[in-house]
Amino acid sequence: MKPYVPLFQRPWTLPSSGRAIELLDAKPEQIDLVDMATMLAAAPRFNGSTASEDGVTISIAQHCVMAADILFARTGRRDMGAAGLAHDGHEYIVGDESTPKQKATGLALARVAKAEGLRLVDAQGAEVSLPGLYDRGMAALKDGLDAVIYPKFGLPWPLPADIHAAVKQVDRDLLVAEAARCLPEPPWTGGFPNDPPIDLDVFCEDGVYAPWPAARAAQEFIRRAALYAPDCALVKGLVDDMIRGERFGLLEEPEEDRRQEFAPA
């Protein structure tokens, strides 16, 4: 039997609900939809570089909602929509580790190792790339969290190959479209493509793509969870809490079932 180690001595984070999450050993009961929605709504895409004139940035929650809607539009499948919504869910726990930062951190580790005369080798004596090892470590951390998050949306983990491929594709498409639409023009030749793979305006109610305020982004995230994963444990638990008045200050004993209030518009 492994010796018991108190939670405060293990890697953990504490969302607003008070449900502490162990980063390397997350439990299903530690995952909360309101935590996920509100924290992703407060987390900016592209390190906050997409700020509009009023200072509002594209959030990870808005990005996930767009991914969900696009996947559902492309396939007509709710499980695809649910997978799109959940694909960056782990970032409410570990934050958005941007690709440039992740690459720079791996390279910085390699520089430190070289400066200190350190060399990492595998069991066969072959040198191990520190940037590659760091990337694998980050992937393992996210995979461990995804293994708990996706089933909470009614999805298997690992994802079926077709869903995994579709999510990867829409994530890449959105990366290009969001960057071309919202980031400043980069200094290198060519810049962003003039014809991104997705017309973002098509997937907006008013026909114009713009960053959502955090409150709206969180609300839209929860609505998509109810739309694309209506039977999942996260949605059922949240709606039951709302009906009892335990979340968002609703009445303790409402006169009628309020599930319709949280259905997508």
Short mmCIF file of C-alpha atoms in Angstrom, two decimals:
data_model
loop_
_atom_site.label_atom_id
_atom_site.label_comp_id
_atom_site.label_asym_id
_atom_site.label_seq_id
_atom_site.Cartn_x
_atom_site.Cartn_y
_atom_site.Cartn_z
CA MET A 1 0.00 0.00 0.00
CA LYS A 2 1.29 3.44 -0.92
CA PRO A 3 1.91 5.77 2.04
CA TYR A 4 -0.75 8.44 2.48
CA VAL A 5 0.31 11.91 1.42
CA PRO A 6 -1.92 14.83 2.49
CA LEU A 7 -3.56 16.73 -0.36
CA PHE A 8 -1.69 19.96 0.36
CA GLN A 9 1.57 18.09 -0.27
CA ARG A 10 0.41 16.86 -3.70
CA PRO A 11 -0.02 18.93 -6.90
CA TRP A 12 -3.55 20.32 -6.76
CA THR A 13 -5.67 23.35 -7.63
CA LEU A 14 -8.71 24.87 -5.95
CA PRO A 15 -11.51 26.18 -8.24
CA SER A 16 -14.21 28.53 -7.02
CA SER A 17 -16.55 25.68 -6.04
CA GLY A 18 -14.04 24.51 -3.45
CA ARG A 19 -13.69 21.10 -5.10
CA ALA A 20 -9.93 20.63 -4.95
CA ILE A 21 -8.57 18.79 -7.99
CA GLU A 22 -5.47 16.62 -7.87
CA LEU A 23 -3.53 17.37 -11.05
CA LEU A 24 -1.95 13.92 -11.35
CA ASP A 25 -4.84 11.90 -9.93
CA ALA A 26 -8.07 13.76 -10.70
CA LYS A 27 -11.31 12.14 -9.62
CA PRO A 28 -14.67 12.36 -11.47
CA GLU A 29 -16.36 13.96 -8.47
CA GLN A 30 -13.81 16.79 -8.56
CA ILE A 31 -14.96 17.96 -12.02
CA ASP A 32 -17.63 20.68 -12.00
CA LEU A 33 -19.36 22.23 -15.01
CA VAL A 34 -19.77 25.69 -13.48
CA ASP A 35 -16.09 25.76 -12.51
CA MET A 36 -15.16 24.72 -16.03
CA ALA A 37 -17.44 27.24 -17.74
CA THR A 38 -16.59 30.24 -15.57
CA MET A 39 -12.85 29.63 -15.46
CA LEU A 40 -12.55 28.96 -19.20
CA ALA A 41 -14.64 32.10 -19.79
CA ALA A 42 -12.08 34.10 -17.81
CA ALA A 43 -9.08 32.53 -19.60
CA PRO A 44 -8.03 34.34 -22.80
CA ARG A 45 -6.99 32.77 -26.08
CA PHE A 46 -3.58 33.70 -27.53
CA ASN A 47 -2.32 34.94 -24.16
CA GLY A 48 -4.84 37.80 -24.26
CA SER A 49 -3.62 39.26 -27.56
CA THR A 50 -7.15 39.34 -29.02
CA ALA A 51 -8.45 42.23 -26.92
CA SER A 52 -11.13 44.33 -28.62
CA GLU A 53 -11.48 48.10 -28.24
CA ASP A 54 -13.40 47.64 -24.98
CA GLY A 55 -10.77 45.26 -23.62
CA VAL A 56 -12.77 42.03 -24.04
CA THR A 57 -10.73 39.06 -25.26
CA ILE A 58 -11.64 35.81 -26.95
CA SER A 59 -11.91 33.26 -24.16
CA ILE A 60 -11.18 29.57 -24.22
CA ALA A 61 -14.87 29.01 -23.41
CA GLN A 62 -15.91 30.90 -26.56
CA HIS A 63 -13.37 28.92 -28.59
CA CYS A 64 -14.81 25.65 -27.24
CA VAL A 65 -18.39 26.73 -28.00
CA MET A 66 -17.38 27.59 -31.57
CA ALA A 67 -15.65 24.20 -31.93
CA ALA A 68 -18.76 22.43 -30.66
CA ASP A 69 -21.13 24.29 -33.00
CA ILE A 70 -18.90 23.79 -36.03
CA LEU A 71 -18.49 20.06 -35.39
CA PHE A 72 -22.23 19.65 -34.97
CA ALA A 73 -22.87 21.64 -38.16
CA ARG A 74 -20.37 19.49 -40.05
CA THR A 75 -21.58 16.12 -38.79
CA GLY A 76 -25.05 16.49 -37.27
CA ARG A 77 -23.78 14.43 -34.32
CA ARG A 78 -24.22 15.52 -30.72
CA ASP A 79 -21.26 13.45 -29.57
CA MET A 80 -19.08 15.46 -31.96
CA GLY A 81 -20.46 18.67 -30.47
CA ALA A 82 -19.80 17.42 -26.95
CA ALA A 83 -16.23 16.49 -27.87
CA GLY A 84 -15.64 19.94 -29.35
CA LEU A 85 -16.95 21.57 -26.20
CA ALA A 86 -14.76 19.42 -23.93
CA HIS A 87 -11.57 19.47 -25.99
CA ASP A 88 -9.87 22.21 -23.95
CA GLY A 89 -11.67 21.39 -20.72
CA HIS A 90 -8.42 20.49 -18.98
CA GLU A 91 -7.32 24.11 -19.34
CA TYR A 92 -9.66 25.18 -16.55
CA ILE A 93 -7.40 23.10 -14.32
CA VAL A 94 -3.90 23.65 -15.73
CA GLY A 95 -4.37 26.83 -17.77
CA ASP A 96 -3.67 27.50 -21.43
CA GLU A 97 -0.12 26.41 -22.18
CA SER A 98 0.43 28.18 -25.50
CA THR A 99 2.43 26.30 -28.13
CA PRO A 100 5.18 28.96 -28.31
CA LYS A 101 5.55 28.96 -24.52
CA GLN A 102 5.64 25.16 -24.42
CA LYS A 103 8.34 25.03 -27.11
CA ALA A 104 10.35 27.77 -25.38
CA THR A 105 10.17 25.98 -22.02
CA GLY A 106 11.48 22.75 -23.53
CA LEU A 107 14.33 24.59 -25.24
CA ALA A 108 15.12 26.48 -22.03
CA LEU A 109 15.41 23.16 -20.19
CA ALA A 110 17.86 21.96 -22.83
CA ARG A 111 19.93 25.14 -22.43
CA VAL A 112 20.04 24.73 -18.65
CA ALA A 113 21.09 21.09 -19.01
CA LYS A 114 23.86 22.02 -21.44
CA ALA A 115 25.11 24.86 -19.25
CA GLU A 116 25.25 22.57 -16.21
CA GLY A 117 26.79 19.66 -18.06
CA LEU A 118 23.76 17.44 -17.65
CA ARG A 119 22.83 14.70 -20.09
CA LEU A 120 19.73 12.52 -19.97
CA VAL A 121 19.94 9.07 -21.55
CA ASP A 122 17.48 6.20 -21.88
CA ALA A 123 18.00 2.56 -20.87
CA GLN A 124 19.87 1.90 -24.11
CA GLY A 125 22.21 4.82 -23.59
CA ALA A 126 20.66 7.03 -26.26
CA GLU A 127 20.38 10.72 -25.44
CA VAL A 128 16.87 11.92 -24.60
CA SER A 129 15.66 15.23 -26.01
CA LEU A 130 14.60 17.48 -23.14
CA PRO A 131 12.20 19.54 -25.28
CA GLY A 132 10.59 16.31 -26.47
CA LEU A 133 10.45 14.95 -22.92
CA TYR A 134 8.79 18.14 -21.69
CA ASP A 135 6.20 17.92 -24.49
CA ARG A 136 5.44 14.31 -23.55
CA GLY A 137 5.11 15.28 -19.89
CA MET A 138 2.60 18.02 -20.72
CA ALA A 139 0.68 15.63 -22.97
CA ALA A 140 0.56 13.03 -20.19
CA LEU A 141 -0.73 15.62 -17.72
CA LYS A 142 -3.51 16.73 -20.09
CA ASP A 143 -4.37 13.14 -21.05
CA GLY A 144 -4.80 12.25 -17.38
CA LEU A 145 -7.27 15.09 -16.93
CA ASP A 146 -9.05 14.35 -20.22
CA ALA A 147 -9.54 10.76 -19.04
CA VAL A 148 -11.75 12.17 -16.27
CA ILE A 149 -13.34 15.08 -18.16
CA TYR A 150 -14.54 13.43 -21.40
CA PRO A 151 -16.54 10.68 -19.64
CA LYS A 152 -18.28 13.41 -17.64
CA PHE A 153 -19.58 14.65 -21.01
CA GLY A 154 -20.82 11.17 -21.86
CA LEU A 155 -17.84 10.36 -24.10
CA PRO A 156 -15.38 7.47 -23.96
CA TRP A 157 -11.69 7.97 -23.36
CA PRO A 158 -9.62 7.60 -25.41
CA LEU A 159 -11.89 9.19 -27.98
CA PRO A 160 -12.89 7.08 -30.98
CA ALA A 161 -10.56 7.72 -33.93
CA ASP A 162 -13.16 9.58 -36.01
CA ILE A 163 -14.06 11.97 -33.18
CA HIS A 164 -10.42 12.53 -32.28
CA ALA A 165 -9.53 13.38 -35.89
CA ALA A 166 -12.52 15.70 -36.28
CA VAL A 167 -11.70 17.59 -33.08
CA LYS A 168 -8.05 18.01 -34.13
CA GLN A 169 -9.13 19.33 -37.51
CA VAL A 170 -11.62 21.88 -36.17
CA ASP A 171 -9.09 23.01 -33.57
CA ARG A 172 -6.53 23.67 -36.31
CA ASP A 173 -9.13 25.40 -38.49
CA LEU A 174 -10.20 27.64 -35.62
CA LEU A 175 -6.59 28.46 -34.74
CA VAL A 176 -6.04 29.82 -38.25
CA ALA A 177 -9.40 31.59 -38.46
CA GLU A 178 -9.18 33.20 -35.02
CA ALA A 179 -5.59 34.30 -35.56
CA ALA A 180 -6.34 35.77 -38.99
CA ARG A 181 -9.38 37.60 -37.65
CA CYS A 182 -8.25 38.78 -34.25
CA LEU A 183 -4.46 38.99 -33.94
CA PRO A 184 -2.29 41.86 -35.16
CA GLU A 185 -0.53 41.33 -38.47
CA PRO A 186 2.65 39.33 -37.76
CA PRO A 187 6.04 40.69 -38.83
CA TRP A 188 6.99 37.75 -41.02
CA THR A 189 6.36 37.62 -44.76
CA GLY A 190 2.99 36.22 -45.75
CA GLY A 191 1.22 36.78 -42.45
CA PHE A 192 -2.06 34.99 -41.90
CA PRO A 193 -4.05 33.48 -44.78
CA ASN A 194 -6.61 35.68 -46.54
CA ASP A 195 -9.02 32.77 -46.85
CA PRO A 196 -9.14 30.98 -43.45
CA PRO A 197 -10.88 27.56 -43.44
CA ILE A 198 -13.82 28.80 -41.34
CA ASP A 199 -16.05 31.86 -41.73
CA LEU A 200 -16.48 32.76 -38.07
CA ASP A 201 -19.40 35.12 -38.76
CA VAL A 202 -21.56 32.22 -39.95
CA PHE A 203 -21.56 30.71 -36.46
CA CYS A 204 -22.59 33.88 -34.63
CA GLU A 205 -26.21 34.77 -33.85
CA ASP A 206 -25.89 38.37 -35.04
CA GLY A 207 -23.71 37.45 -38.01
CA VAL A 208 -20.64 39.25 -36.68
CA TYR A 209 -17.85 37.48 -34.82
CA ALA A 210 -16.62 39.35 -31.75
CA PRO A 211 -15.25 38.43 -28.32
CA TRP A 212 -17.92 37.62 -25.73
CA PRO A 213 -17.88 39.03 -22.21
CA ALA A 214 -16.99 36.39 -19.66
CA ALA A 215 -20.54 36.05 -18.31
CA ARG A 216 -21.94 35.30 -21.75
CA ALA A 217 -19.13 32.91 -22.61
CA ALA A 218 -19.80 30.89 -19.45
CA GLN A 219 -23.55 30.85 -20.12
CA GLU A 220 -23.09 29.73 -23.72
CA PHE A 221 -20.71 26.99 -22.60
CA ILE A 222 -23.28 25.61 -20.16
CA ARG A 223 -26.04 25.86 -22.78
CA ARG A 224 -23.96 23.82 -25.24
CA ALA A 225 -23.35 21.20 -22.58
CA ALA A 226 -27.12 20.88 -22.17
CA LEU A 227 -27.57 20.73 -25.95
CA TYR A 228 -24.81 18.33 -26.96
CA ALA A 229 -24.54 16.20 -23.81
CA PRO A 230 -27.99 16.40 -22.16
CA ASP A 231 -27.61 13.05 -20.42
CA CYS A 232 -24.11 13.57 -19.06
CA ALA A 233 -23.43 13.62 -15.34
CA LEU A 234 -22.17 17.22 -15.40
CA VAL A 235 -25.38 18.61 -16.89
CA LYS A 236 -27.68 16.52 -14.73
CA GLY A 237 -25.83 17.49 -11.59
CA LEU A 238 -25.84 21.17 -12.49
CA VAL A 239 -29.54 21.29 -13.36
CA ASP A 240 -30.42 19.48 -10.14
CA ASP A 241 -28.33 21.99 -8.19
CA MET A 242 -30.02 24.88 -10.00
CA ILE A 243 -33.50 23.51 -9.27
CA ARG A 244 -32.62 23.18 -5.58
CA GLY A 245 -31.29 26.74 -5.61
CA GLU A 246 -27.75 25.68 -4.72
CA ARG A 247 -26.09 27.42 -7.67
CA PHE A 248 -26.51 30.95 -9.02
CA GLY A 249 -28.86 31.96 -6.18
CA LEU A 250 -32.04 30.34 -7.52
CA LEU A 251 -35.07 29.75 -5.32
CA GLU A 252 -34.82 26.80 -2.98
CA GLU A 253 -38.28 25.46 -3.84
CA PRO A 254 -39.34 26.64 -7.31
CA GLU A 255 -42.97 26.16 -8.26
CA GLU A 256 -42.13 24.18 -11.39
CA ASP A 257 -39.36 22.26 -13.04
CA ARG A 258 -36.87 24.85 -14.38
CA ARG A 259 -34.91 22.63 -16.77
CA GLN A 260 -36.22 24.52 -19.78
CA GLU A 261 -34.57 27.72 -18.55
CA PHE A 262 -31.18 26.19 -19.18
CA ALA A 263 -31.94 24.69 -22.56
CA PRO A 264 -30.25 26.25 -25.59
CA ALA A 265 -32.09 29.19 -27.10
#
